[in-house]
Amino acid sequence: MLGLLRELGELKRIRSAGRAGSIADRLFSAAWSALGEGRSPEECWRATTAAALVATRMGDIDRGVLASLGIDGDAAEAILGRALEEAAEEVDPALLPALRDAAPAEATGPVPPFVALLAQQPRAGVTCPGRPRLLLEPPENHAEHCLMVAVYGVLLSPLYGARPEVVYLASLAHHLHNAMIPDSGFAGEVLLGNHLEPAFARATEAALAELPPPLAERVRAARAILPDAETPEGRAFHAADTLDRVLQIEQHLRAGKASMSYVLNDMALVHEGPVKPFQDRLLAAVGLAA
């Protein structure tokens, strides 16, 4: 699924006019809105994951945009359904029925304050004790990272025999402390020493206090998988977290290595159409043909 995971990771970088933040930002907010309204983690992981898969093909063209264009009802559902089927070709077949029947991932109610703070909190980049920080711009934020780990975790759950609802909830909540604590990365965490765990625990509890008590308890229970990879859910989470951290850096490195030949030939930047012969002659004449 590596190719699909790369495509999903790009949702951190897709934005559109009139909407704040990236698609990943908004899916993170919608997830916490739905959980806060009492929707079950089962319903929420299905909605979030299906929406993320569709967005790899449709970007920000969702039900609302289609309706504004006069495309609604069965026609809209057919378009979104085709996008889901195409994106989900590598998804474990056991997940597909739940994803096909998923409700829309929409933020219809309030969200806890930590959601906005995590969306404003940049990730640290690559840090290592004793070495200068490697910061690649633009940085992702903690909402985008948590959302992507949640989606990756759901998709990887069948591989480890994990319960996707537990992996999803733990993933959404695994950086709650960063709503209060700026991200200094591995280097800063080492310097905090014995103060690290108590500080993270206090900041996490401050965020959990913003949730309805029953939801806060479910989140605490789900977060019990975070310390190790000894359970199926722990393995699914840590696989998702590791892959997202590494693929985030790979995205920057991969973009820097792209050649003009790849962009023009493999990606068809100048694609087929009535004026393509003219465009090809133009590029050859100015020395940009690959």
mmCIF file of C-alpha atoms in Angstrom, residues 92-286:
data_model
loop_
_atom_site.group_PDB
_atom_site.id
_atom_site.type_symbol
_atom_site.label_atom_id
_atom_site.label_comp_id
_atom_site.label_asym_id
_atom_site.label_seq_id
_atom_site.Cartn_x
_atom_site.Cartn_y
_atom_site.Cartn_z
ATOM 1 C CA ASP A 92 -7.851 -4.913 2.413
ATOM 2 C CA PRO A 93 -11.167 -6.265 1.054
ATOM 3 C CA ALA A 94 -12.440 -6.797 4.598
ATOM 4 C CA LEU A 95 -12.605 -3.008 5.064
ATOM 5 C CA LEU A 96 -14.381 -2.171 1.818
ATOM 6 C CA PRO A 97 -18.027 -2.789 2.838
ATOM 7 C CA ALA A 98 -17.644 -0.500 5.868
ATOM 8 C CA LEU A 99 -16.034 2.215 3.739
ATOM 9 C CA ARG A 100 -18.681 2.015 1.007
ATOM 10 C CA ASP A 101 -21.444 2.526 3.583
ATOM 11 C CA ALA A 102 -19.681 5.328 5.473
ATOM 12 C CA ALA A 103 -21.527 8.510 6.381
ATOM 13 C CA PRO A 104 -20.130 11.870 5.214
ATOM 14 C CA ALA A 105 -17.211 13.220 7.263
ATOM 15 C CA GLU A 106 -18.589 16.637 8.142
ATOM 16 C CA ALA A 107 -17.980 18.996 11.074
ATOM 17 C CA THR A 108 -21.504 19.965 12.141
ATOM 18 C CA GLY A 109 -20.874 20.842 15.770
ATOM 19 C CA PRO A 110 -18.287 22.532 17.980
ATOM 20 C CA VAL A 111 -14.808 21.121 18.423
ATOM 21 C CA PRO A 112 -12.654 21.189 21.561
ATOM 22 C CA PRO A 113 -10.118 24.050 21.705
ATOM 23 C CA PHE A 114 -7.159 21.682 21.374
ATOM 24 C CA VAL A 115 -8.168 20.979 17.751
ATOM 25 C CA ALA A 116 -7.352 24.504 16.590
ATOM 26 C CA LEU A 117 -4.160 24.580 18.660
ATOM 27 C CA LEU A 118 -2.881 21.347 17.123
ATOM 28 C CA ALA A 119 -3.630 22.766 13.661
ATOM 29 C CA GLN A 120 -1.497 25.801 14.548
ATOM 30 C CA GLN A 121 1.336 23.785 16.116
ATOM 31 C CA PRO A 122 4.075 22.930 13.588
ATOM 32 C CA ARG A 123 5.918 19.637 13.761
ATOM 33 C CA ALA A 124 9.571 19.905 14.745
ATOM 34 C CA GLY A 125 11.112 18.502 11.585
ATOM 35 C CA VAL A 126 14.110 16.172 11.963
ATOM 36 C CA THR A 127 16.007 16.677 15.210
ATOM 37 C CA CYS A 128 18.758 14.679 16.857
ATOM 38 C CA PRO A 129 20.707 15.468 20.039
ATOM 39 C CA GLY A 130 23.943 17.242 19.202
ATOM 40 C CA ARG A 131 23.002 17.973 15.594
ATOM 41 C CA PRO A 132 21.379 20.978 13.884
ATOM 42 C CA ARG A 133 17.682 20.710 13.148
ATOM 43 C CA LEU A 134 16.643 19.769 9.595
ATOM 44 C CA LEU A 135 13.482 21.776 8.906
ATOM 45 C CA LEU A 136 11.741 21.327 5.564
ATOM 46 C CA GLU A 137 9.230 23.988 4.553
ATOM 47 C CA PRO A 138 6.329 24.119 4.716
ATOM 48 C CA PRO A 139 6.134 22.065 7.918
ATOM 49 C CA GLU A 140 3.143 19.870 8.618
ATOM 50 C CA ASN A 141 1.143 20.546 11.764
ATOM 51 C CA HIS A 142 0.059 18.178 14.504
ATOM 52 C CA ALA A 143 -3.565 17.982 13.371
ATOM 53 C CA GLU A 144 -2.442 16.828 9.919
ATOM 54 C CA HIS A 145 -0.044 14.263 11.364
ATOM 55 C CA CYS A 146 -2.599 12.815 13.804
ATOM 56 C CA LEU A 147 -5.250 12.592 11.098
ATOM 57 C CA MET A 148 -2.921 10.804 8.707
ATOM 58 C CA VAL A 149 -1.740 8.346 11.354
ATOM 59 C CA ALA A 150 -5.404 7.587 12.107
ATOM 60 C CA VAL A 151 -6.170 6.845 8.444
ATOM 61 C CA TYR A 152 -2.981 4.832 7.953
ATOM 62 C CA GLY A 153 -3.742 2.955 11.174
ATOM 63 C CA VAL A 154 -7.215 1.969 9.988
ATOM 64 C CA LEU A 155 -5.869 0.738 6.649
ATOM 65 C CA LEU A 156 -3.080 -1.246 8.337
ATOM 66 C CA SER A 157 -5.306 -2.739 11.047
ATOM 67 C CA PRO A 158 -6.258 -5.883 9.082
ATOM 68 C CA LEU A 159 -2.560 -6.666 8.584
ATOM 69 C CA TYR A 160 -2.052 -6.856 12.349
ATOM 70 C CA GLY A 161 -5.489 -8.161 13.344
ATOM 71 C CA ALA A 162 -6.114 -4.883 15.182
ATOM 72 C CA ARG A 163 -9.404 -3.221 16.094
ATOM 73 C CA PRO A 164 -9.547 -0.188 13.776
ATOM 74 C CA GLU A 165 -11.737 1.863 16.128
ATOM 75 C CA VAL A 166 -9.096 1.659 18.884
ATOM 76 C CA VAL A 167 -6.194 2.437 16.546
ATOM 77 C CA TYR A 168 -8.146 5.349 15.057
ATOM 78 C CA LEU A 169 -9.017 6.938 18.392
ATOM 79 C CA ALA A 170 -5.515 6.515 19.824
ATOM 80 C CA SER A 171 -3.984 7.964 16.663
ATOM 81 C CA LEU A 172 -6.213 11.045 16.693
ATOM 82 C CA ALA A 173 -5.218 11.635 20.326
ATOM 83 C CA HIS A 174 -1.544 10.651 20.428
ATOM 84 C CA HIS A 175 -0.245 14.247 20.316
ATOM 85 C CA LEU A 176 -2.790 15.929 22.578
ATOM 86 C CA HIS A 177 0.081 17.257 24.702
ATOM 87 C CA ASN A 178 1.288 19.363 21.774
ATOM 88 C CA ALA A 179 -1.768 21.591 22.043
ATOM 89 C CA MET A 180 0.068 23.077 25.034
ATOM 90 C CA ILE A 181 3.708 22.086 24.420
ATOM 91 C CA PRO A 182 5.538 23.334 21.310
ATOM 92 C CA ASP A 183 7.268 20.522 19.429
ATOM 93 C CA SER A 184 11.017 20.545 20.041
ATOM 94 C CA GLY A 185 11.499 17.066 18.594
ATOM 95 C CA PHE A 186 13.734 14.289 19.861
ATOM 96 C CA ALA A 187 16.522 16.702 20.813
ATOM 97 C CA GLY A 188 14.296 18.780 23.073
ATOM 98 C CA GLU A 189 12.674 15.724 24.621
ATOM 99 C CA VAL A 190 16.077 14.350 25.623
ATOM 100 C CA LEU A 191 16.948 17.643 27.328
ATOM 101 C CA LEU A 192 13.685 17.620 29.300
ATOM 102 C CA GLY A 193 14.885 14.363 30.833
ATOM 103 C CA ASN A 194 12.877 13.247 33.860
ATOM 104 C CA HIS A 195 10.488 16.169 33.411
ATOM 105 C CA LEU A 196 9.314 14.900 30.006
ATOM 106 C CA GLU A 197 6.712 12.317 30.976
ATOM 107 C CA PRO A 198 5.076 14.342 33.789
ATOM 108 C CA ALA A 199 4.863 17.411 31.538
ATOM 109 C CA PHE A 200 3.330 15.419 28.684
ATOM 110 C CA ALA A 201 0.868 13.786 31.096
ATOM 111 C CA ARG A 202 -0.292 17.136 32.515
ATOM 112 C CA ALA A 203 -0.710 18.649 29.043
ATOM 113 C CA THR A 204 -2.610 15.566 27.840
ATOM 114 C CA GLU A 205 -5.001 15.711 30.779
ATOM 115 C CA ALA A 206 -5.632 19.408 30.119
ATOM 116 C CA ALA A 207 -6.721 18.518 26.582
ATOM 117 C CA LEU A 208 -8.840 15.555 27.710
ATOM 118 C CA ALA A 209 -10.664 17.854 30.128
ATOM 119 C CA GLU A 210 -12.121 19.627 27.096
ATOM 120 C CA LEU A 211 -13.989 16.477 26.038
ATOM 121 C CA PRO A 212 -17.288 15.118 27.362
ATOM 122 C CA PRO A 213 -16.340 12.764 30.222
ATOM 123 C CA PRO A 214 -17.497 9.531 28.495
ATOM 124 C CA LEU A 215 -15.457 10.384 25.383
ATOM 125 C CA ALA A 216 -12.441 11.351 27.500
ATOM 126 C CA GLU A 217 -12.536 7.918 29.131
ATOM 127 C CA ARG A 218 -12.690 6.182 25.760
ATOM 128 C CA VAL A 219 -9.718 8.197 24.585
ATOM 129 C CA ARG A 220 -7.726 7.332 27.714
ATOM 130 C CA ALA A 221 -8.492 3.659 27.188
ATOM 131 C CA ALA A 222 -7.472 3.806 23.518
ATOM 132 C CA ARG A 223 -4.228 5.636 24.366
ATOM 133 C CA ALA A 224 -3.189 2.636 26.459
ATOM 134 C CA ILE A 225 -1.871 1.081 23.232
ATOM 135 C CA LEU A 226 0.684 3.881 22.704
ATOM 136 C CA PRO A 227 3.636 2.877 24.934
ATOM 137 C CA ASP A 228 4.652 -0.305 23.084
ATOM 138 C CA ALA A 229 4.121 -2.552 20.064
ATOM 139 C CA GLU A 230 3.179 -5.664 22.028
ATOM 140 C CA THR A 231 -0.503 -5.692 21.020
ATOM 141 C CA PRO A 232 -2.109 -5.843 17.553
ATOM 142 C CA GLU A 233 -3.420 -2.306 18.050
ATOM 143 C CA GLY A 234 -0.018 -1.075 19.234
ATOM 144 C CA ARG A 235 1.670 -2.547 16.181
ATOM 145 C CA ALA A 236 -0.876 -1.004 13.801
ATOM 146 C CA PHE A 237 -0.477 2.389 15.478
ATOM 147 C CA HIS A 238 3.323 2.365 15.501
ATOM 148 C CA ALA A 239 3.446 1.161 11.898
ATOM 149 C CA ALA A 240 1.175 4.047 10.889
ATOM 150 C CA ASP A 241 3.065 6.620 12.968
ATOM 151 C CA THR A 242 6.456 5.532 11.655
ATOM 152 C CA LEU A 243 5.355 5.455 8.025
ATOM 153 C CA ASP A 244 3.770 8.889 8.217
ATOM 154 C CA ARG A 245 6.857 10.414 9.833
ATOM 155 C CA VAL A 246 9.168 8.956 7.197
ATOM 156 C CA LEU A 247 6.894 9.566 4.194
ATOM 157 C CA GLN A 248 6.499 13.210 5.252
ATOM 158 C CA ILE A 249 10.263 13.698 4.840
ATOM 159 C CA GLU A 250 10.370 11.535 1.711
ATOM 160 C CA GLN A 251 7.808 13.821 0.079
ATOM 161 C CA HIS A 252 10.203 16.751 0.289
ATOM 162 C CA LEU A 253 13.147 14.698 -0.962
ATOM 163 C CA ARG A 254 11.131 13.113 -3.780
ATOM 164 C CA ALA A 255 9.894 16.471 -5.060
ATOM 165 C CA GLY A 256 13.451 17.779 -5.144
ATOM 166 C CA LYS A 257 14.567 14.849 -7.315
ATOM 167 C CA ALA A 258 11.773 15.089 -9.905
ATOM 168 C CA SER A 259 13.088 15.572 -13.452
ATOM 169 C CA MET A 260 11.558 17.520 -16.326
ATOM 170 C CA SER A 261 11.326 14.255 -18.272
ATOM 171 C CA TYR A 262 9.217 12.701 -15.514
ATOM 172 C CA VAL A 263 6.939 15.740 -15.255
ATOM 173 C CA LEU A 264 6.381 16.053 -19.003
ATOM 174 C CA ASN A 265 6.316 12.399 -20.030
ATOM 175 C CA ASP A 266 5.192 10.310 -17.063
ATOM 176 C CA MET A 267 2.913 12.919 -15.470
ATOM 177 C CA ALA A 268 1.750 14.430 -18.799
ATOM 178 C CA LEU A 269 1.973 18.024 -17.571
ATOM 179 C CA VAL A 270 1.169 19.067 -21.145
ATOM 180 C CA HIS A 271 -1.554 16.514 -21.714
ATOM 181 C CA GLU A 272 -3.491 15.312 -24.724
ATOM 182 C CA GLY A 273 -5.860 17.807 -26.301
ATOM 183 C CA PRO A 274 -6.495 19.802 -29.456
ATOM 184 C CA VAL A 275 -3.541 22.157 -28.920
ATOM 185 C CA LYS A 276 -0.961 19.582 -27.769
ATOM 186 C CA PRO A 277 0.904 19.506 -31.133
ATOM 187 C CA PHE A 278 1.352 23.271 -30.889
ATOM 188 C CA GLN A 279 2.477 22.984 -27.249
ATOM 189 C CA ASP A 280 5.019 20.286 -28.107
ATOM 190 C CA ARG A 281 6.489 22.416 -30.909
ATOM 191 C CA LEU A 282 6.652 25.391 -28.539
ATOM 192 C CA LEU A 283 8.546 23.482 -25.858
ATOM 193 C CA ALA A 284 10.957 22.063 -28.447
ATOM 194 C CA ALA A 285 11.573 25.527 -29.878
ATOM 195 C CA VAL A 286 12.442 27.081 -26.516
#
